[in-house]
Short mmCIF file of C-alpha atoms in Angstrom, two decimals:
data_model
loop_
_atom_site.label_atom_id
_atom_site.label_comp_id
_atom_site.label_asym_id
_atom_site.label_seq_id
_atom_site.Cartn_x
_atom_site.Cartn_y
_atom_site.Cartn_z
CA UNK A 166 -6.14 -29.76 64.70
CA UNK A 167 -7.56 -29.14 60.74
CA UNK A 168 -6.62 -32.20 58.88
CA UNK A 169 -5.35 -31.78 55.25
CA UNK A 170 -5.61 -34.98 52.58
CA UNK A 171 -2.82 -34.59 50.26
CA UNK A 172 -4.08 -36.41 46.95
CA UNK A 173 -2.03 -38.87 44.42
CA UNK A 174 1.12 -37.84 46.56
CA UNK A 175 3.29 -40.23 44.40
CA UNK A 176 2.46 -38.74 41.03
CA UNK A 177 5.89 -36.96 39.99
CA UNK A 178 4.56 -33.44 39.38
CA UNK A 179 2.12 -33.44 42.87
CA UNK A 180 5.35 -34.90 44.83
CA UNK A 181 7.43 -31.50 44.01
CA UNK A 182 4.11 -29.13 44.60
CA UNK A 183 3.90 -30.76 47.90
CA UNK A 184 7.32 -31.27 48.92
CA UNK A 185 7.67 -28.02 50.34
CA UNK A 186 4.40 -28.58 52.51
CA UNK A 187 5.63 -31.80 53.58
CA UNK A 188 9.58 -30.52 54.81
CA UNK A 189 7.28 -27.76 56.62
CA UNK A 190 4.82 -30.35 58.53
CA UNK A 191 6.02 -30.12 61.85
CA UNK A 192 5.82 -26.44 61.99
CA UNK A 193 2.42 -26.88 60.65
CA UNK A 194 1.26 -29.23 63.21
CA UNK A 195 2.46 -26.59 65.92
CA UNK A 196 -0.10 -24.21 64.01
CA UNK A 197 -2.86 -26.86 64.08
CA UNK A 198 -2.69 -28.04 60.73
CA UNK A 199 -1.67 -31.84 60.00
CA UNK A 200 -1.67 -33.52 56.68
CA UNK A 201 -3.11 -37.21 55.95
CA UNK A 202 -3.32 -40.10 52.88
CA UNK A 203 -6.27 -41.17 54.47
CA UNK A 204 -10.06 -40.71 54.18
CA UNK A 205 -10.70 -38.65 57.28
CA UNK A 206 -10.11 -35.46 56.65
CA UNK A 207 -11.52 -31.71 56.66
CA UNK A 208 -9.71 -30.63 53.56
CA UNK A 209 -8.14 -32.19 50.67
CA UNK A 210 -5.42 -30.60 48.78
CA UNK A 211 -5.62 -31.69 45.02
CA UNK A 212 -2.15 -30.68 43.01
CA UNK A 213 -2.16 -30.25 39.01
CA UNK A 214 -0.86 -33.78 37.98
CA UNK A 215 -4.21 -34.89 39.54
CA UNK A 216 -6.42 -32.99 37.19
CA UNK A 217 -4.15 -31.49 34.70
CA UNK A 218 -3.08 -33.14 31.48
CA UNK A 219 -1.23 -31.20 28.90
CA UNK A 220 -0.36 -34.47 26.77
CA UNK A 221 -4.27 -33.62 25.79
CA UNK A 222 -6.26 -30.86 24.02
CA UNK A 223 -7.57 -28.48 26.84
CA UNK A 224 -10.98 -29.46 26.42
CA UNK A 225 -10.28 -33.25 26.87
CA UNK A 226 -8.00 -31.97 29.88
CA UNK A 227 -10.77 -29.95 31.51
CA UNK A 228 -13.23 -32.95 31.38
CA UNK A 229 -10.91 -35.39 32.64
CA UNK A 230 -10.11 -32.99 35.69
CA UNK A 231 -13.44 -32.50 36.25
CA UNK A 232 -14.55 -36.02 36.47
CA UNK A 233 -11.66 -36.62 38.65
CA UNK A 234 -13.11 -33.93 41.43
CA UNK A 235 -16.52 -34.87 41.34
CA UNK A 236 -15.42 -37.78 42.74
CA UNK A 237 -13.69 -36.44 45.97
CA UNK A 238 -16.33 -35.98 48.72
CA UNK A 239 -15.83 -32.67 50.99
CA UNK A 240 -14.11 -29.40 50.54
CA UNK A 241 -11.02 -29.36 48.40
CA UNK A 242 -8.78 -26.68 47.24
CA UNK A 243 -6.50 -27.06 44.00
CA UNK A 244 -2.89 -26.35 43.87
CA UNK A 245 -1.08 -25.42 40.65
CA UNK A 246 2.91 -25.55 41.50
CA UNK A 247 4.09 -24.91 37.84
CA UNK A 248 6.11 -21.81 37.75
CA UNK A 249 4.34 -19.91 35.21
CA UNK A 250 2.29 -17.17 35.07
CA UNK A 251 0.22 -19.35 32.85
CA UNK A 252 -3.42 -20.61 34.01
CA UNK A 253 -4.12 -22.66 30.91
CA UNK A 254 -6.11 -25.53 31.95
CA UNK A 255 -5.93 -25.07 35.88
CA UNK A 256 -8.33 -22.01 35.74
CA UNK A 257 -10.91 -23.83 33.23
CA UNK A 258 -11.13 -26.76 36.02
CA UNK A 259 -11.08 -24.33 38.85
CA UNK A 260 -14.39 -22.46 37.69
CA UNK A 261 -16.42 -25.55 36.93
CA UNK A 262 -15.52 -27.78 39.86
CA UNK A 263 -16.19 -27.09 43.63
CA UNK A 264 -12.62 -25.96 44.45
CA UNK A 265 -12.81 -23.59 47.53
CA UNK A 266 -9.40 -22.10 46.35
CA UNK A 267 -7.03 -22.39 43.24
CA UNK A 268 -3.47 -21.77 45.28
CA UNK A 269 -0.74 -20.57 42.53
CA UNK A 270 2.88 -20.50 42.92
CA UNK A 271 3.28 -17.42 40.95
CA UNK A 272 0.77 -15.15 39.59
CA UNK A 273 1.19 -11.61 37.38
CA UNK A 274 1.00 -8.85 39.88
CA UNK A 275 -1.12 -6.79 37.36
CA UNK A 276 -4.02 -9.60 37.27
CA UNK A 277 -5.89 -7.83 34.48
CA UNK A 278 -3.09 -8.83 31.83
CA UNK A 279 -5.22 -12.17 32.12
CA UNK A 280 -7.72 -10.57 30.31
CA UNK A 281 -6.03 -8.99 27.91
CA UNK A 282 -4.57 -12.09 26.11
CA UNK A 283 -1.45 -13.89 26.79
CA UNK A 284 0.80 -16.11 23.88
CA UNK A 285 -0.55 -19.27 24.80
CA UNK A 286 -0.53 -18.14 29.12
CA UNK A 287 2.86 -17.12 29.31
CA UNK A 288 3.32 -13.01 29.74
CA UNK A 289 6.52 -13.18 28.43
CA UNK A 290 5.97 -14.68 25.00
CA UNK A 291 3.95 -11.53 24.16
CA UNK A 292 0.20 -11.09 23.23
CA UNK A 293 -1.93 -13.69 21.99
CA UNK A 294 -5.27 -15.34 21.73
CA UNK A 295 -5.15 -17.14 25.46
CA UNK A 296 -7.27 -14.62 27.84
CA UNK A 297 -9.69 -14.99 30.56
CA UNK A 298 -12.49 -12.56 30.16
CA UNK A 299 -14.49 -13.82 33.01
CA UNK A 300 -11.32 -13.73 35.50
CA UNK A 301 -13.17 -11.11 37.97
CA UNK A 302 -15.58 -13.46 38.90
CA UNK A 303 -12.88 -15.99 40.29
CA UNK A 304 -9.98 -13.21 41.02
CA UNK A 305 -10.57 -13.00 44.95
CA UNK A 306 -10.43 -17.04 45.17
CA UNK A 307 -7.24 -17.54 43.28
CA UNK A 308 -4.01 -16.99 45.86
CA UNK A 309 -0.47 -17.35 46.14
CA UNK A 310 0.62 -21.04 47.34
CA UNK A 311 3.20 -19.86 49.85
CA UNK A 312 5.83 -22.13 47.76
CA UNK A 313 7.39 -21.90 44.25
CA UNK A 314 9.93 -23.66 42.34
CA UNK A 315 12.98 -22.58 44.29
CA UNK A 316 11.18 -23.82 47.71
CA UNK A 317 10.91 -27.30 45.81
CA UNK A 318 14.58 -27.45 45.39
CA UNK A 319 15.22 -26.16 48.68
CA UNK A 320 13.18 -28.17 51.03
CA UNK A 321 15.20 -30.70 52.83
CA UNK A 322 17.92 -29.88 51.14
CA UNK A 323 21.55 -29.26 52.87
CA UNK A 324 22.22 -26.18 50.47
CA UNK A 325 26.28 -25.83 49.98
CA UNK A 326 27.59 -22.43 49.55
CA UNK A 327 30.55 -22.61 47.81
CA UNK A 328 33.58 -20.24 47.83
CA UNK A 329 33.58 -17.48 45.62
CA UNK A 330 36.26 -15.90 45.78
CA UNK A 331 38.09 -18.85 44.18
CA UNK A 332 39.72 -18.58 40.97
CA UNK A 333 36.91 -19.28 38.11
CA UNK A 334 37.72 -20.62 34.47
CA UNK A 335 34.80 -18.86 32.65
CA UNK A 336 33.48 -15.17 32.91
CA UNK A 337 29.60 -16.40 31.87
CA UNK A 338 27.75 -19.39 32.23
CA UNK A 339 24.96 -19.70 29.68
CA UNK A 340 24.52 -23.38 30.16
CA UNK A 341 20.57 -23.70 28.95
CA UNK A 342 19.50 -25.32 25.91
CA UNK A 343 19.28 -23.77 22.66
CA UNK A 344 17.73 -24.74 20.10
CA UNK A 345 15.25 -27.49 21.89
CA UNK A 346 15.78 -30.44 20.41
CA UNK A 347 12.42 -32.14 20.41
CA UNK A 348 9.07 -30.34 19.94
CA UNK A 349 6.91 -29.66 22.93
CA UNK A 350 3.07 -29.59 22.80
CA UNK A 351 0.87 -28.35 25.15
CA UNK A 352 -3.17 -28.82 24.97
CA UNK A 353 -1.99 -29.45 20.98
CA UNK A 354 -0.18 -25.94 20.76
CA UNK A 355 3.68 -26.22 20.02
CA UNK A 356 5.39 -24.39 22.59
CA UNK A 357 8.84 -24.80 21.72
CA UNK A 358 9.33 -22.27 18.65
CA UNK A 359 8.59 -19.51 21.41
CA UNK A 360 10.86 -21.42 23.86
CA UNK A 361 13.60 -20.70 21.43
CA UNK A 362 12.80 -17.25 20.01
CA UNK A 363 13.03 -16.07 23.20
CA UNK A 364 16.65 -17.34 24.42
CA UNK A 365 17.64 -16.62 20.89
CA UNK A 366 18.33 -13.01 21.93
CA UNK A 367 20.46 -14.17 24.55
CA UNK A 368 22.80 -15.85 22.50
CA UNK A 369 23.14 -13.09 19.98
CA UNK A 370 24.03 -10.69 22.35
CA UNK A 371 27.12 -13.38 23.85
CA UNK A 372 28.00 -13.56 20.34
CA UNK A 373 28.70 -9.49 20.05
CA UNK A 374 30.82 -9.48 23.50
CA UNK A 375 34.78 -9.36 22.93
CA UNK A 376 36.28 -12.50 22.49
CA UNK A 377 38.62 -12.50 25.24
CA UNK A 378 35.26 -13.36 27.33
CA UNK A 379 35.00 -16.47 28.09
CA UNK A 380 31.68 -18.35 27.86
CA UNK A 381 30.36 -21.84 29.12
CA UNK A 382 27.96 -22.87 26.93
CA UNK A 383 26.11 -25.84 25.32
CA UNK A 384 26.67 -26.65 21.93
CA UNK A 385 23.53 -26.32 19.48
CA UNK A 386 21.41 -27.66 22.34
CA UNK A 387 23.74 -30.38 23.10
CA UNK A 388 22.95 -32.09 26.75
CA UNK A 389 26.56 -33.00 28.34
CA UNK A 390 26.65 -35.24 31.60
CA UNK A 391 25.43 -34.04 35.16
CA UNK A 392 28.99 -33.81 36.41
CA UNK A 393 30.04 -31.57 33.38
CA UNK A 394 27.14 -29.42 33.56
CA UNK A 395 27.43 -28.48 37.02
CA UNK A 396 31.24 -28.08 36.55
CA UNK A 397 31.14 -25.40 34.06
CA UNK A 398 28.58 -23.54 35.61
CA UNK A 399 30.06 -23.43 38.78
CA UNK A 400 33.38 -21.90 37.45
CA UNK A 401 32.06 -18.83 36.03
CA UNK A 402 31.33 -15.46 37.29
CA UNK A 403 28.07 -14.56 36.10
CA UNK A 404 25.12 -17.28 35.55
CA UNK A 405 22.40 -16.09 32.81
CA UNK A 406 19.24 -17.36 33.51
CA UNK A 407 16.70 -16.35 30.52
CA UNK A 408 12.84 -17.46 30.91
CA UNK A 409 12.09 -21.28 29.67
CA UNK A 410 8.44 -22.54 30.09
CA UNK A 411 8.38 -20.58 33.50
CA UNK A 412 10.29 -17.68 34.78
CA UNK A 413 12.15 -19.78 37.47
CA UNK A 414 14.52 -22.48 37.81
CA UNK A 415 17.13 -24.05 39.50
CA UNK A 416 19.73 -21.87 38.44
CA UNK A 417 17.97 -18.77 40.22
CA UNK A 418 19.43 -20.85 43.57
CA UNK A 419 22.30 -22.50 42.19
CA UNK A 420 23.78 -18.99 41.21
CA UNK A 421 24.16 -18.26 44.79
CA UNK A 422 25.37 -21.54 46.09
CA UNK A 423 28.20 -21.29 43.38
CA UNK A 424 28.89 -18.02 43.96
CA UNK A 425 28.01 -16.01 40.60
CA UNK A 426 26.53 -13.23 39.77
CA UNK A 427 22.58 -14.07 38.63
CA UNK A 428 21.60 -11.78 35.58
CA UNK A 429 17.81 -12.66 34.29
CA UNK A 430 15.25 -10.98 32.86
CA UNK A 431 13.21 -8.73 35.43
CA UNK A 432 11.11 -10.39 37.87
CA UNK A 433 9.17 -7.24 39.11
CA UNK A 434 5.94 -8.05 37.45
CA UNK A 435 5.62 -11.72 39.40
CA UNK A 436 3.62 -12.12 42.49
CA UNK A 437 4.79 -15.16 44.08
CA UNK A 438 5.61 -16.27 47.82
CA UNK A 439 8.52 -16.63 48.71
CA UNK A 440 9.93 -13.94 46.55
CA UNK A 441 13.82 -13.56 46.95
CA UNK A 442 14.05 -11.47 43.69
CA UNK A 443 14.74 -7.76 44.05
CA UNK A 444 16.71 -6.16 41.18
CA UNK A 445 20.28 -4.38 42.21
CA UNK A 446 19.59 -6.59 45.62
CA UNK A 447 19.91 -10.19 44.75
CA UNK A 448 20.47 -10.45 41.09
CA UNK A 449 20.58 -7.99 38.12
CA UNK A 450 17.74 -7.63 36.18
CA UNK A 451 17.74 -7.29 32.60
CA UNK A 452 14.93 -6.01 30.00
CA UNK A 453 12.64 -8.70 28.58
CA UNK A 454 13.90 -8.36 25.23
CA UNK A 455 17.42 -8.25 26.31
CA UNK A 456 18.26 -5.38 24.87
CA UNK A 457 20.48 -4.13 27.75
CA UNK A 458 22.27 -7.76 28.43
CA UNK A 459 25.19 -6.76 26.85
CA UNK A 460 25.66 -3.68 28.55
CA UNK A 461 24.66 -5.23 31.97
CA UNK A 462 27.08 -8.34 31.56
CA UNK A 463 30.14 -5.76 30.70
CA UNK A 464 29.59 -3.73 33.49
CA UNK A 465 29.26 -6.40 35.64
CA UNK A 466 32.90 -7.77 34.23
CA UNK A 467 34.55 -4.27 34.64
CA UNK A 468 33.23 -4.06 38.08
CA UNK A 469 33.38 -7.71 39.48
CA UNK A 470 34.85 -6.85 43.00
CA UNK A 471 32.07 -4.07 43.38
CA UNK A 472 28.87 -6.59 42.22
CA UNK A 473 30.35 -9.58 45.16
CA UNK A 474 27.33 -8.21 47.48
CA UNK A 475 24.78 -9.51 44.89
CA UNK A 476 25.60 -12.97 45.94
CA UNK A 477 25.72 -12.28 49.56
CA UNK A 478 22.41 -10.84 49.33
CA UNK A 479 20.88 -13.65 47.57
CA UNK A 480 22.40 -15.87 50.06
CA UNK A 481 21.05 -14.07 52.87
CA UNK A 482 17.84 -13.60 51.27
CA UNK A 483 17.28 -17.58 50.52
CA UNK A 484 18.36 -18.41 54.36
CA UNK A 485 15.88 -15.71 55.41
CA UNK A 486 13.20 -16.50 53.40
CA UNK A 487 13.16 -20.37 52.67
CA UNK A 488 12.41 -21.75 56.18
CA UNK A 489 9.82 -23.92 56.87
CA UNK A 490 8.17 -21.32 59.52
CA UNK A 491 7.07 -18.94 56.57
CA UNK A 492 5.91 -21.67 54.57
CA UNK A 493 3.35 -22.54 57.83
CA UNK A 494 2.44 -18.99 58.47
CA UNK A 495 1.04 -18.67 54.99
CA UNK A 496 -0.66 -21.62 54.82
CA UNK A 497 -2.17 -20.63 58.68
CA UNK A 498 -3.24 -17.34 57.11
CA UNK A 499 -5.00 -19.38 53.82
CA UNK A 500 -7.19 -21.60 56.18
CA UNK A 501 -7.74 -18.55 58.76
CA UNK A 502 -9.55 -16.91 56.44
CA UNK A 503 -11.85 -19.54 55.14
CA UNK A 504 -15.06 -18.63 56.53
CA UNK A 505 -15.90 -21.05 59.73
CA UNK A 506 -12.35 -22.53 60.26
CA UNK A 507 -10.79 -22.43 63.32
CA UNK A 508 -6.85 -22.88 64.09
CA UNK A 509 -5.38 -23.17 67.00
#
């Protein structure tokens, strides 16, 4: 039996990252892997809240992360459970530490893009100054974690599927914040204006639609109660899910739950496990600049009955993929491929 210590499980972001693995703990034990919080272990898992702090400069975050890791005895792996292609902060700690692996929730399929320069690490915000010139030296030790943001929301939850044939009040749900009401900084860099610039084109398209199309939206970025938020979202035939600070969000699962057709920017460039995103089967992809969003939305609303299969396929895909057995098998393969490791 391989014993894996989960460091600082009680920290919020760490708990979210570890949650799908803990949910699968019984199946993991069946394949010879069990978790512990004690000091007797074979490997340690360290999640991002223990070695990454976006509220300080990148250099200070890296220094603090390395200091934390220097106190760990034995073999350990880092887990970056953020739902983003960004490696900023995690990568710098990983390459200068003794970590065996960096496990990441999602990565770019074309990993050469990490060397080309991204806007604060987020590819969908366009080209920028953040580039990892030495990425090839570490590429083979940066692996998918086997979970993602959707798994975090799925784990241990009794997902309810709503009847999507019921009468709905809205044609489109655009229940996302714009503009952001507070400035968001990561490592000293202002992020919120990139966030707003990415979402504004969505609202520009919605404003061009026929006035007879009913849209559920937030006014001027003002939040509403959770009850009102879910009431509006669940009463829409189409659910829009633009990127924010990551590619995935709870709306991706909620669209299937509430019985809406999910429309979001193309996810084919993302490598993630488990991956429910299949354009034309489980969601409808639009261009990242939203240049075809109006066309896609109008076609769905004009032929809504013909798009019901998207909802059914999405539900089947979630039920098929997000099982503890799949998470356990992925983790098993990670350990099986380590040198000198024997699993049952």
